[in-house]
Short mmCIF file of C-alpha atoms and ligand atoms in Angstrom, two decimals:
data_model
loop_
_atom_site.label_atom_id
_atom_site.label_comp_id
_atom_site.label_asym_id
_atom_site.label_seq_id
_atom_site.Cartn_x
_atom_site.Cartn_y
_atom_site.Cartn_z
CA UNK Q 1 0.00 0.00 0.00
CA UNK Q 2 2.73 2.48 1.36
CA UNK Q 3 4.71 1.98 -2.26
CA UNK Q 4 2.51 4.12 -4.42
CA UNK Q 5 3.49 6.79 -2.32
CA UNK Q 6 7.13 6.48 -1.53
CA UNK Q 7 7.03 6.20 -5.39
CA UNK Q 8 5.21 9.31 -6.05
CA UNK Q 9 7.44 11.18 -3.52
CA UNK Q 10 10.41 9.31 -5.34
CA UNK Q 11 9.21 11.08 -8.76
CA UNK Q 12 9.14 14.10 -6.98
CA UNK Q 13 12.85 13.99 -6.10
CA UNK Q 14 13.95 13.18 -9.69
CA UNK Q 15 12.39 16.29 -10.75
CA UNK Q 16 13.75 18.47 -8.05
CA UNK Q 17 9.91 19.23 -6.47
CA UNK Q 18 10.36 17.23 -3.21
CA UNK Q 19 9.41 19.24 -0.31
CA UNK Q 20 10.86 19.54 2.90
CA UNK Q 21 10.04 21.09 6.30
CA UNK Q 22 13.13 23.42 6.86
CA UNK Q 23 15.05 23.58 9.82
CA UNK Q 24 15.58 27.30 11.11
CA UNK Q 25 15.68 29.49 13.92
CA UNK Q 26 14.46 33.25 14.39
CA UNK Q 27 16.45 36.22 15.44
CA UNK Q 28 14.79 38.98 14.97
CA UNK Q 29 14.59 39.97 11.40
CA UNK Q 30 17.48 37.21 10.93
CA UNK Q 31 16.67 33.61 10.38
CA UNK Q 32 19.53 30.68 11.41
CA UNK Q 33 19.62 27.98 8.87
CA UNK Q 34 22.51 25.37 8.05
CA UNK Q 35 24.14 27.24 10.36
CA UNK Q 36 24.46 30.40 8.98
CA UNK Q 37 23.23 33.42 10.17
CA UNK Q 38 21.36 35.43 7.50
CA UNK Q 39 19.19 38.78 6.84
CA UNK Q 40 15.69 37.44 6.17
CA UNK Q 41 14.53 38.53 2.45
CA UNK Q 42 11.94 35.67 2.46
CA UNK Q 43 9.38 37.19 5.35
CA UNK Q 44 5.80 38.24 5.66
CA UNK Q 45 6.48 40.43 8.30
CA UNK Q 46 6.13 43.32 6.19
CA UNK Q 47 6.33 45.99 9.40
CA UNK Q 48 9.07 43.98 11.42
CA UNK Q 49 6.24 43.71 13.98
CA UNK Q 50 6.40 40.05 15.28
CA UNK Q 51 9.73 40.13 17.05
CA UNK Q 52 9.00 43.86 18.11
CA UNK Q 53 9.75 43.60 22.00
CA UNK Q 54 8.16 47.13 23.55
CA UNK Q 55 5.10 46.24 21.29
CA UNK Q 56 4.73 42.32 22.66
CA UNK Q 57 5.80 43.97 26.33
CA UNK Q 58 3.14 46.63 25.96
CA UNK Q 59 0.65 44.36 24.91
CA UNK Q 60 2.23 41.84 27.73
CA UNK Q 61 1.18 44.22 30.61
CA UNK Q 62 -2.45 45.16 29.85
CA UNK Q 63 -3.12 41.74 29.48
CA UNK Q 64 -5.25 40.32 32.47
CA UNK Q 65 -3.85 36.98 32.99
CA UNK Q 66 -6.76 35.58 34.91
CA UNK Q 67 -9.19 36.85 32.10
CA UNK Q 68 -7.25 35.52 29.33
CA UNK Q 69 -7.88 32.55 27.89
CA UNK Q 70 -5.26 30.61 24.87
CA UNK Q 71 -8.49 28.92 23.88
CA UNK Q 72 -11.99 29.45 22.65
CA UNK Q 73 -12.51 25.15 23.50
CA UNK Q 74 -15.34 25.60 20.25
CA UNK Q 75 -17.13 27.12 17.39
CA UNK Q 76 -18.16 30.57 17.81
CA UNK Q 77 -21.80 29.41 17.20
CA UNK Q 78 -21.98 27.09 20.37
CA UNK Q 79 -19.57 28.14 23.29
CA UNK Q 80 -16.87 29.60 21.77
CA UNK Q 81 -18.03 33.50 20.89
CA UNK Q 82 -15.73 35.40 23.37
CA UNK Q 83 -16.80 38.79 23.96
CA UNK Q 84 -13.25 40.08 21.96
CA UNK Q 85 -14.42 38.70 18.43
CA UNK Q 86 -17.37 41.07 18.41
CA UNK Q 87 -15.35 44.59 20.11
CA UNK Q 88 -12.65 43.32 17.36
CA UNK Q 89 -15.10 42.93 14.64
CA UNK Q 90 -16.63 46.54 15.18
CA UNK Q 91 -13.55 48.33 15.93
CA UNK Q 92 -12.77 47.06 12.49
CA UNK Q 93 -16.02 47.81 10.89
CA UNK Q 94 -15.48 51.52 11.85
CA UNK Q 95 -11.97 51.51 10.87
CA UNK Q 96 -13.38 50.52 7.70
CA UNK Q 97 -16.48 52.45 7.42
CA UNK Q 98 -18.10 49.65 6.57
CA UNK Q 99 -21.43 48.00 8.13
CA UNK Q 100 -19.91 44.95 9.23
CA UNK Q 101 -16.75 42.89 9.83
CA UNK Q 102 -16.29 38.51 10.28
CA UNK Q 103 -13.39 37.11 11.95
CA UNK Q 104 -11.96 34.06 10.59
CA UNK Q 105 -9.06 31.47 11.81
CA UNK Q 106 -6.60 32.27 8.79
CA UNK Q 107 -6.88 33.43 5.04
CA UNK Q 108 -7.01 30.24 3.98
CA UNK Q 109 -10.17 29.60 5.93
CA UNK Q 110 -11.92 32.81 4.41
CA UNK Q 111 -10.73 32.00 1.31
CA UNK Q 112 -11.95 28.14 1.12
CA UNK Q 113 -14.94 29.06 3.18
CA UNK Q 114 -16.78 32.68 1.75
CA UNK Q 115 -17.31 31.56 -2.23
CA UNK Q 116 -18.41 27.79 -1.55
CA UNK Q 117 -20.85 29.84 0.89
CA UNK Q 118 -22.22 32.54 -1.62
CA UNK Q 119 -21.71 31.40 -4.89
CA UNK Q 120 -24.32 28.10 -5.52
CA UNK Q 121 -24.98 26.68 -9.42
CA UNK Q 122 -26.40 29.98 -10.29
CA UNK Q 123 -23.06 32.06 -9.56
CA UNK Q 124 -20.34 32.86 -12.27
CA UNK Q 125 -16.88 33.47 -10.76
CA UNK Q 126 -14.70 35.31 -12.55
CA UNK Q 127 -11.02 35.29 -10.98
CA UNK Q 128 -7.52 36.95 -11.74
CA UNK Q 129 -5.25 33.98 -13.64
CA UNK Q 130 -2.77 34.34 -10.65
CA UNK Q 131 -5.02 34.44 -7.51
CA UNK Q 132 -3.58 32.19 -4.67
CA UNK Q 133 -4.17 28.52 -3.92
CA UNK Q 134 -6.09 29.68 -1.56
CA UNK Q 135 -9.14 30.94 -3.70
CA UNK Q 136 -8.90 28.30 -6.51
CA UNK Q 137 -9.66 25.68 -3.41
CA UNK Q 138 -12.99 28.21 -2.81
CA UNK Q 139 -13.46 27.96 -6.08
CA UNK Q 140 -13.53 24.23 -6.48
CA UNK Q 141 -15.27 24.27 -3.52
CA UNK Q 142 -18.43 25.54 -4.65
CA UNK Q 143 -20.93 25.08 -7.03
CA UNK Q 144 -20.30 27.57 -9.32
CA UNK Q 145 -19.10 28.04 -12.77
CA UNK Q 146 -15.97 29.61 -13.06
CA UNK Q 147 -13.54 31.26 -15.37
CA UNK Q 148 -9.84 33.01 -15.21
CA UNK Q 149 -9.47 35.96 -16.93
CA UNK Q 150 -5.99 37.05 -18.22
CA UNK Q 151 -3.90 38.33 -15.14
CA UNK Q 152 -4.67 42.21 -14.49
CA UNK Q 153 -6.41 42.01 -18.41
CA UNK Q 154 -9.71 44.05 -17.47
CA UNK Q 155 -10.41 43.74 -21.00
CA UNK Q 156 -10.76 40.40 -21.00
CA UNK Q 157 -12.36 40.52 -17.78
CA UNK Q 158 -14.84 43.00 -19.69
CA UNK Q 159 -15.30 40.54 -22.84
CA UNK Q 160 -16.19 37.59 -20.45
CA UNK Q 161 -18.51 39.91 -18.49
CA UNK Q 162 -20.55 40.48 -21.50
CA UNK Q 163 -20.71 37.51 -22.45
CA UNK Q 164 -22.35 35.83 -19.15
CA UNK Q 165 -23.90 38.92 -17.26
CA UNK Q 166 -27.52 37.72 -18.51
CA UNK Q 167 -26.85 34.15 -18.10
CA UNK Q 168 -26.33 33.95 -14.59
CA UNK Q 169 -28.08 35.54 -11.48
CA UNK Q 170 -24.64 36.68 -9.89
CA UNK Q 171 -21.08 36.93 -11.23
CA UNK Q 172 -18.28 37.64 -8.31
CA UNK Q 173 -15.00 38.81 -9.50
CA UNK Q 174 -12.04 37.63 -7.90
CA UNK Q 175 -8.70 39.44 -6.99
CA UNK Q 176 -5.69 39.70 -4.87
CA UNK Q 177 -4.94 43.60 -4.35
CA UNK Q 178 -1.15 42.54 -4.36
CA UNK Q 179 -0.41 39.44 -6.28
CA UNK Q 180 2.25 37.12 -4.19
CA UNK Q 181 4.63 36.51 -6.89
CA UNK Q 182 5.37 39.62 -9.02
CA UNK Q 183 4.65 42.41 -6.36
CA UNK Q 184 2.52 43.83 -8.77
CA UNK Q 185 -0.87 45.26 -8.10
CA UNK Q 186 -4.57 45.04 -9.85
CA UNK Q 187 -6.14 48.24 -10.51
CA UNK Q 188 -9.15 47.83 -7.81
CA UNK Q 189 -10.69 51.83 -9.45
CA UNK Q 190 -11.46 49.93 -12.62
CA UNK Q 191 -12.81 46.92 -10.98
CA UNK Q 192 -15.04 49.07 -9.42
CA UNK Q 193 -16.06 51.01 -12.27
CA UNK Q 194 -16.48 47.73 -14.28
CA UNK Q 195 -18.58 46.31 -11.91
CA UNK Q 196 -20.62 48.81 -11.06
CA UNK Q 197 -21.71 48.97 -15.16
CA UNK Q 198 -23.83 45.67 -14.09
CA UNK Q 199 -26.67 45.16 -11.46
CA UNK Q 200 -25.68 41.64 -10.82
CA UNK Q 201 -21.80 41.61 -10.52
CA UNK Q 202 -20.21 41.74 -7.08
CA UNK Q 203 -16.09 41.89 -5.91
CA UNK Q 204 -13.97 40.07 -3.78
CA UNK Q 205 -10.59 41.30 -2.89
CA UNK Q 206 -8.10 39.61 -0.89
CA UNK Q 207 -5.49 41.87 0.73
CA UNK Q 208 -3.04 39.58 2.39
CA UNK Q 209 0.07 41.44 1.04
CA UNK Q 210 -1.26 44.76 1.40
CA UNK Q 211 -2.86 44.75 4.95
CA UNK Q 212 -0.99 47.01 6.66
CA UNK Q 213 1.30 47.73 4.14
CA UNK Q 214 -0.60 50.24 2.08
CA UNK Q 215 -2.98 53.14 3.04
CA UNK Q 216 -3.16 55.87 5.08
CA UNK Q 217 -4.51 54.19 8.22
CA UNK Q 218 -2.58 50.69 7.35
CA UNK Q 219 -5.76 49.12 5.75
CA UNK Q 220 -4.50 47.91 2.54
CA UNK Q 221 -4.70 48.96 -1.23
CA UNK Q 222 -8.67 49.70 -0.89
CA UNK Q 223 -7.87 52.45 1.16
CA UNK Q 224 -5.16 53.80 -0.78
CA UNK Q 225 -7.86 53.67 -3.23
CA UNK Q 226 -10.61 55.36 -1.48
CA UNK Q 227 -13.01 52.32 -2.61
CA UNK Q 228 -13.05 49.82 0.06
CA UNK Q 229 -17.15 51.30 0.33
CA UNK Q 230 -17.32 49.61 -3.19
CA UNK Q 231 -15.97 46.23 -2.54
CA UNK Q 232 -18.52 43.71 -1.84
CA UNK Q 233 -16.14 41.04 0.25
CA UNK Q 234 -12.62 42.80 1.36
CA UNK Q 235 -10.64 40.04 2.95
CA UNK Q 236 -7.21 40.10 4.63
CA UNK Q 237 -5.13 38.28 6.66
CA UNK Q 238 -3.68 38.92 10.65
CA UNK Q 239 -0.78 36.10 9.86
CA UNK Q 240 1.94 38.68 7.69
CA UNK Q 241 1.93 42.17 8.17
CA UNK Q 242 -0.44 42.33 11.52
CA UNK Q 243 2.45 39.43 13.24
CA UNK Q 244 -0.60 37.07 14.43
CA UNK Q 245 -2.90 34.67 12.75
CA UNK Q 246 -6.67 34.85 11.46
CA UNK Q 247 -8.27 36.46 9.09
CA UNK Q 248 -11.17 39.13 8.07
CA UNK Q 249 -13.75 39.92 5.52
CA UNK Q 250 -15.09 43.61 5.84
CA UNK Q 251 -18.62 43.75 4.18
CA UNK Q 252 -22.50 44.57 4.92
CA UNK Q 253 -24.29 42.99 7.57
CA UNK Q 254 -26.46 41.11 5.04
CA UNK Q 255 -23.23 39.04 3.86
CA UNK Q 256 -22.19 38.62 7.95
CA UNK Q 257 -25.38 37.24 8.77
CA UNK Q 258 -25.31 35.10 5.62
CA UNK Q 259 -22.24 33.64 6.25
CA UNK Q 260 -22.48 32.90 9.94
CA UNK Q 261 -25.56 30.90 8.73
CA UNK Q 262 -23.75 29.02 5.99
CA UNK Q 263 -20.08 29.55 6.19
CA UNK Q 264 -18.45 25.79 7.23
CA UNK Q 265 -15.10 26.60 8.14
CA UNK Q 266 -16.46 28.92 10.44
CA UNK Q 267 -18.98 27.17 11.48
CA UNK Q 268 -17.30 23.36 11.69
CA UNK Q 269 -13.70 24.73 13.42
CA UNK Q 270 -12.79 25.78 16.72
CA UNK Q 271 -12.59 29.57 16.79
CA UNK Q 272 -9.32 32.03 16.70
CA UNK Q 273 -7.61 31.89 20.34
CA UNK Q 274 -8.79 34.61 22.37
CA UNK Q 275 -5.55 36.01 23.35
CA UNK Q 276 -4.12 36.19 19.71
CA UNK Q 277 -7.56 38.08 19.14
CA UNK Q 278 -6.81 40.72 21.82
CA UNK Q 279 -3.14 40.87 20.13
CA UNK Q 280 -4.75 41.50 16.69
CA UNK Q 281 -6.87 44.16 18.55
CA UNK Q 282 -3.86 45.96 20.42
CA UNK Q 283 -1.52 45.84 16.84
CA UNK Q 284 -5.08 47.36 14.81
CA UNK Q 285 -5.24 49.92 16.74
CA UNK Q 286 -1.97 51.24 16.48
CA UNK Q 287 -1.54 50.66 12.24
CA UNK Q 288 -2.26 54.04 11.90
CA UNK Q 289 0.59 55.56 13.76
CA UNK Q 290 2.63 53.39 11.93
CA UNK Q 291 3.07 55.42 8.73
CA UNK Q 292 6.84 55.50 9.25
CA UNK Q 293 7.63 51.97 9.01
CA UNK Q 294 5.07 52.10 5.90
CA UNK Q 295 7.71 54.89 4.19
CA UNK Q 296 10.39 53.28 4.81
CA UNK Q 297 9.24 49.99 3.83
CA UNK Q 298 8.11 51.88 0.32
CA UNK Q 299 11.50 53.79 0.21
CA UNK Q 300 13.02 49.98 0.31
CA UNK Q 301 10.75 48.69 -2.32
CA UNK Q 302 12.05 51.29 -4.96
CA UNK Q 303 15.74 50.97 -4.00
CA UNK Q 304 15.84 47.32 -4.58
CA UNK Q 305 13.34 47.65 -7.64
CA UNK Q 306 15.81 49.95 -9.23
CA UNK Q 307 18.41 48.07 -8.40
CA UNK Q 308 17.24 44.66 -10.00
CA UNK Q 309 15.43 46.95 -13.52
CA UNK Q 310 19.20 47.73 -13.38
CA UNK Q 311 20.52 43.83 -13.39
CA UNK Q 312 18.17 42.55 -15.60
CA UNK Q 313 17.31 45.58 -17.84
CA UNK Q 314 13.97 44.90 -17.62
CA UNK Q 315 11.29 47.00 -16.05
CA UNK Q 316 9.84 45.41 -13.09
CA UNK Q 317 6.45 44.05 -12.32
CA UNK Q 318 6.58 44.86 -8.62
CA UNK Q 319 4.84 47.59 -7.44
CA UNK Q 320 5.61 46.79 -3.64
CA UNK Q 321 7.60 44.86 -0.68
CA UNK Q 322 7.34 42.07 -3.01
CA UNK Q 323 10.27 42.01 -5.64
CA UNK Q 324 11.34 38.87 -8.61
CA UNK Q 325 14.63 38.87 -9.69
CA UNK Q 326 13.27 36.72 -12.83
CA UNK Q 327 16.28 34.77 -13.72
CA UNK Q 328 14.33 32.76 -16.35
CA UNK Q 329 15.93 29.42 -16.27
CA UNK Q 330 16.11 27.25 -13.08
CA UNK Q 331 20.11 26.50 -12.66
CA UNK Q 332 20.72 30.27 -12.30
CA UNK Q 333 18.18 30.36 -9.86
CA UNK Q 334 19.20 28.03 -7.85
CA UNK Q 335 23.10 29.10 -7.89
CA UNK Q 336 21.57 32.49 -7.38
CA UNK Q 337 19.74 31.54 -4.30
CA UNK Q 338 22.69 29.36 -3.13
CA UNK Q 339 25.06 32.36 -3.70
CA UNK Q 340 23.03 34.77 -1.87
CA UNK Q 341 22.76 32.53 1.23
CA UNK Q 342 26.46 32.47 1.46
CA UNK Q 343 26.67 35.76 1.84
CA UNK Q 344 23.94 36.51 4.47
CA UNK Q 345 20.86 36.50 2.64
CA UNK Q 346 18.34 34.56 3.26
CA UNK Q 347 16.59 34.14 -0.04
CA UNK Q 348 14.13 31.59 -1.95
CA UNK Q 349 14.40 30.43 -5.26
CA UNK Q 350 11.05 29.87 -6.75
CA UNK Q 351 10.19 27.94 -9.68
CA UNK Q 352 7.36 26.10 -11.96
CA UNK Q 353 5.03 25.06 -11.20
CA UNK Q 354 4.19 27.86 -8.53
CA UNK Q 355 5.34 30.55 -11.48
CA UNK Q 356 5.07 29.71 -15.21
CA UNK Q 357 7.83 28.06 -16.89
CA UNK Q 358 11.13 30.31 -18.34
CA UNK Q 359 10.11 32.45 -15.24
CA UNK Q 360 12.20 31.26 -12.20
CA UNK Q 361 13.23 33.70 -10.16
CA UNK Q 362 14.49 35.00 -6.56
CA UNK Q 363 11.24 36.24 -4.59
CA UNK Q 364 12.89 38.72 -2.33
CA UNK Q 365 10.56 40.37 0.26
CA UNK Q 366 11.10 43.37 2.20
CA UNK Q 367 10.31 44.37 5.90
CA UNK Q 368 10.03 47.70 7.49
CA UNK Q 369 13.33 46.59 10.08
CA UNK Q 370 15.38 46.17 7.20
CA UNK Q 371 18.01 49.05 6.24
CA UNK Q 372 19.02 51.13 3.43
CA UNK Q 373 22.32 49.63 3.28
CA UNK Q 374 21.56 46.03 3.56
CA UNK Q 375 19.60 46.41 0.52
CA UNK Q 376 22.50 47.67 -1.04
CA UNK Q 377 24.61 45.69 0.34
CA UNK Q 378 22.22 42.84 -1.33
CA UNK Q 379 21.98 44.19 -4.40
CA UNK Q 380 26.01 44.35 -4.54
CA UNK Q 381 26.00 40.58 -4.48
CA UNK Q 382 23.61 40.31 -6.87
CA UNK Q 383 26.03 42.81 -9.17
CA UNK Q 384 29.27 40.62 -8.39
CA UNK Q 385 27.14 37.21 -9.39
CA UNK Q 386 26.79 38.35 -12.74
C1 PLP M 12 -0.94 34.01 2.70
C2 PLP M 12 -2.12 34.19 1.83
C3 PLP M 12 -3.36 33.65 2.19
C4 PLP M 12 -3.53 32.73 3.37
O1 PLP M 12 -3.59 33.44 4.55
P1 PLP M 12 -3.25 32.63 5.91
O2 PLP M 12 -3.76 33.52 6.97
O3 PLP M 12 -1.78 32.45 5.92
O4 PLP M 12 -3.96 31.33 5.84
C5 PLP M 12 -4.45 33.94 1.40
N1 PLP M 12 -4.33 34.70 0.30
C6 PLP M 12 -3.16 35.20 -0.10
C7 PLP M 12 -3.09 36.03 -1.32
C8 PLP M 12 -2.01 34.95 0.65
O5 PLP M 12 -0.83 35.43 0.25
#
């Protein structure tokens, strides 16, 4: 019985897929891995908030130990709805200006859960080619039809809209604000103002990468925008930029209710711990004051996009922390990556079949700890690897 799979996982090896659990340590924003001590460039922890130690001993001292509880022991629907989910969820639904706000256990949760949940046999989804695993599980999940539209091609997205508007009841279109691979960004204005040309077409926007990140207050592209009143389902995460875990969907109370009623993941799973929810509340309310880290973070982003246009003479996709060095062929990539690594950077080569093939490349990914001159100093390497 066992063979089939040692086989498969065999097959796996030969083509240099096989997956392995990797054995590190944290430092701060430096990670300790075969023994070598390197600068992160692979993190999610796009504000350098989850080893920040006055934040954690802040949040450390207001916390009433005999109130707090590490577990909700059950769903939120039978004994596990601690009072914090619901002063979370509405200091978030003001934050957003929107009517309502549903906590989740991570991204992936929302993402498999919400769609199978809305969209039945009568639902069209429409979603970005590059959307995360995440969202083509939802997709699969539920009964409706779907289709991908060419990545950040609106006017495909327009064609296909036409085409099925008056065959189906509802059509949701699907996004991430910032896409996980190039950096680059979807253009959430002319979603809107495609969407709003039909009565029966909704949007779903998943910020993980931009939570945080972008906005005036910290709460993602949308805001930067000034159109998170004009998307239907605006999800994010609390596991990268807000240094917890769980996850949010920001929409009217119609869609809350809805989902509490038919959502399984929510419904069927143990709810968020209490005390990471009182964490998530402590670190929301302060995004706002953290504008500085946001600059610099940006101010990063440029730098080391210049730098790599410069390498490659190419102009690059990334519009954000996120930033391919697209090598193109997997060898470099991985001598690249191997390179880098000696030298104190801890980097990821990434290859097909998580990006399309003639496109491997070195993901790097910036935090707001990082420096001006270790992004130099990275993109020196990178120079003398030529
Ligand atoms: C990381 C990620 C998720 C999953 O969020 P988790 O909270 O880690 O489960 C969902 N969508 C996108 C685009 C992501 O990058």
């Amino acid at each position: 019985m066992l063979n089939f799979y040692a086989e498969q996982l065999a097959q796996l090896q030969q083509q240099g897929r096989y997956r392995t659990l990797p054995d590190i340590r944290h430092e701060g924003k430096w990670i300790w891995h075969d023994e070598r001590k390197m600068l992160n460039f692979s993190s999610n922890d796009y504000l350098g908030l989850a080893a920040n130690q006055r934040l954690k001993q802040q949040f450390l001292a207001q916390t009433d130990w005999q109130q707090a509880s590490f577990t909700s022991s059950s769903s939120r629907l039978l004994t596990g709805n601690f009072p914090i989910y619901a002063e979370l969820e509405s200091v978030m639904a003001s934050q957003f200006q929107r009517e309502a706000c549903l906590l989740f256990n991570s991204g992936y949760h929302a993402n498999i859960g919400i769609l199978p949940a809305l969209a039945d046999k009568q639902t069209l989804i429409l979603a970005d080619k590059l959307v995360h695993a995440s969202l083509i599980d939802g997709i699969r999940l539920s009964a409706a039809d779907y289709q991908r539209y060419r990545h950040n091609d609106y006017t495909h997205l327009q064609q296909l809209l036409e085409k099925n508007s008056k065959s189906y009841q509802r059509i949701i279109i699907v996004t991430e604000s910032v896409f996980s691979m190039d950096g680059d960004m979807a253009d959430l204005r002319q979603l809107v103002a495609l969407k709003q040309r039909y009565r029966n077409v909704m949007l779903y926007v998943d910020e993980a990468h931009a939570l945080g990140v972008f906005g005036q207050n910290g709460l993602g592209l949308a805001e930067n925008c000034a159109c998170i009143g004009q998307i239907d389902f605006l999800v994010g995460t609390f596991g990268k930029a807000l240094a917890a875990m769980g996850a949010y969907v920001v929409c009217d109370q119609v869609i809350k209710d809805y989902l509490i009623n038919k959502m399984r993941p929510l419904i069927f799973s143990t709810a968020l711990s209490p005390l990471l929810a009182q964490w998530v509340y402590f670190l929301m309310q302060r995004l706002p004051e953290m504008q500085m880290q946001r600059q610099h973070l940006q101010q990063l982003s440029s730098e080391l996009q210049r730098g790599v246009e410069q390498l490659t003479q190419q102009p690059s996709p990334s519009r954000s922390q996120i930033v391919p060095y697209i090598l193109g062929d997997n060898a470099s990539t991985l001598s690249t990556a191997e390179r880098l690594q000696q030298c104190g950077f801890y980097c990821l080569p990434i290859r097909p079949p998580t990006v399309p093939s003639g496109t491997s490349r070195i993901r790097f990914s910036l935090t707001a700890d990082m420096a001006t001159d270790e992004v130099a100093q990275l993109l020196d390497v990178l120079k003398g690897s030529q």
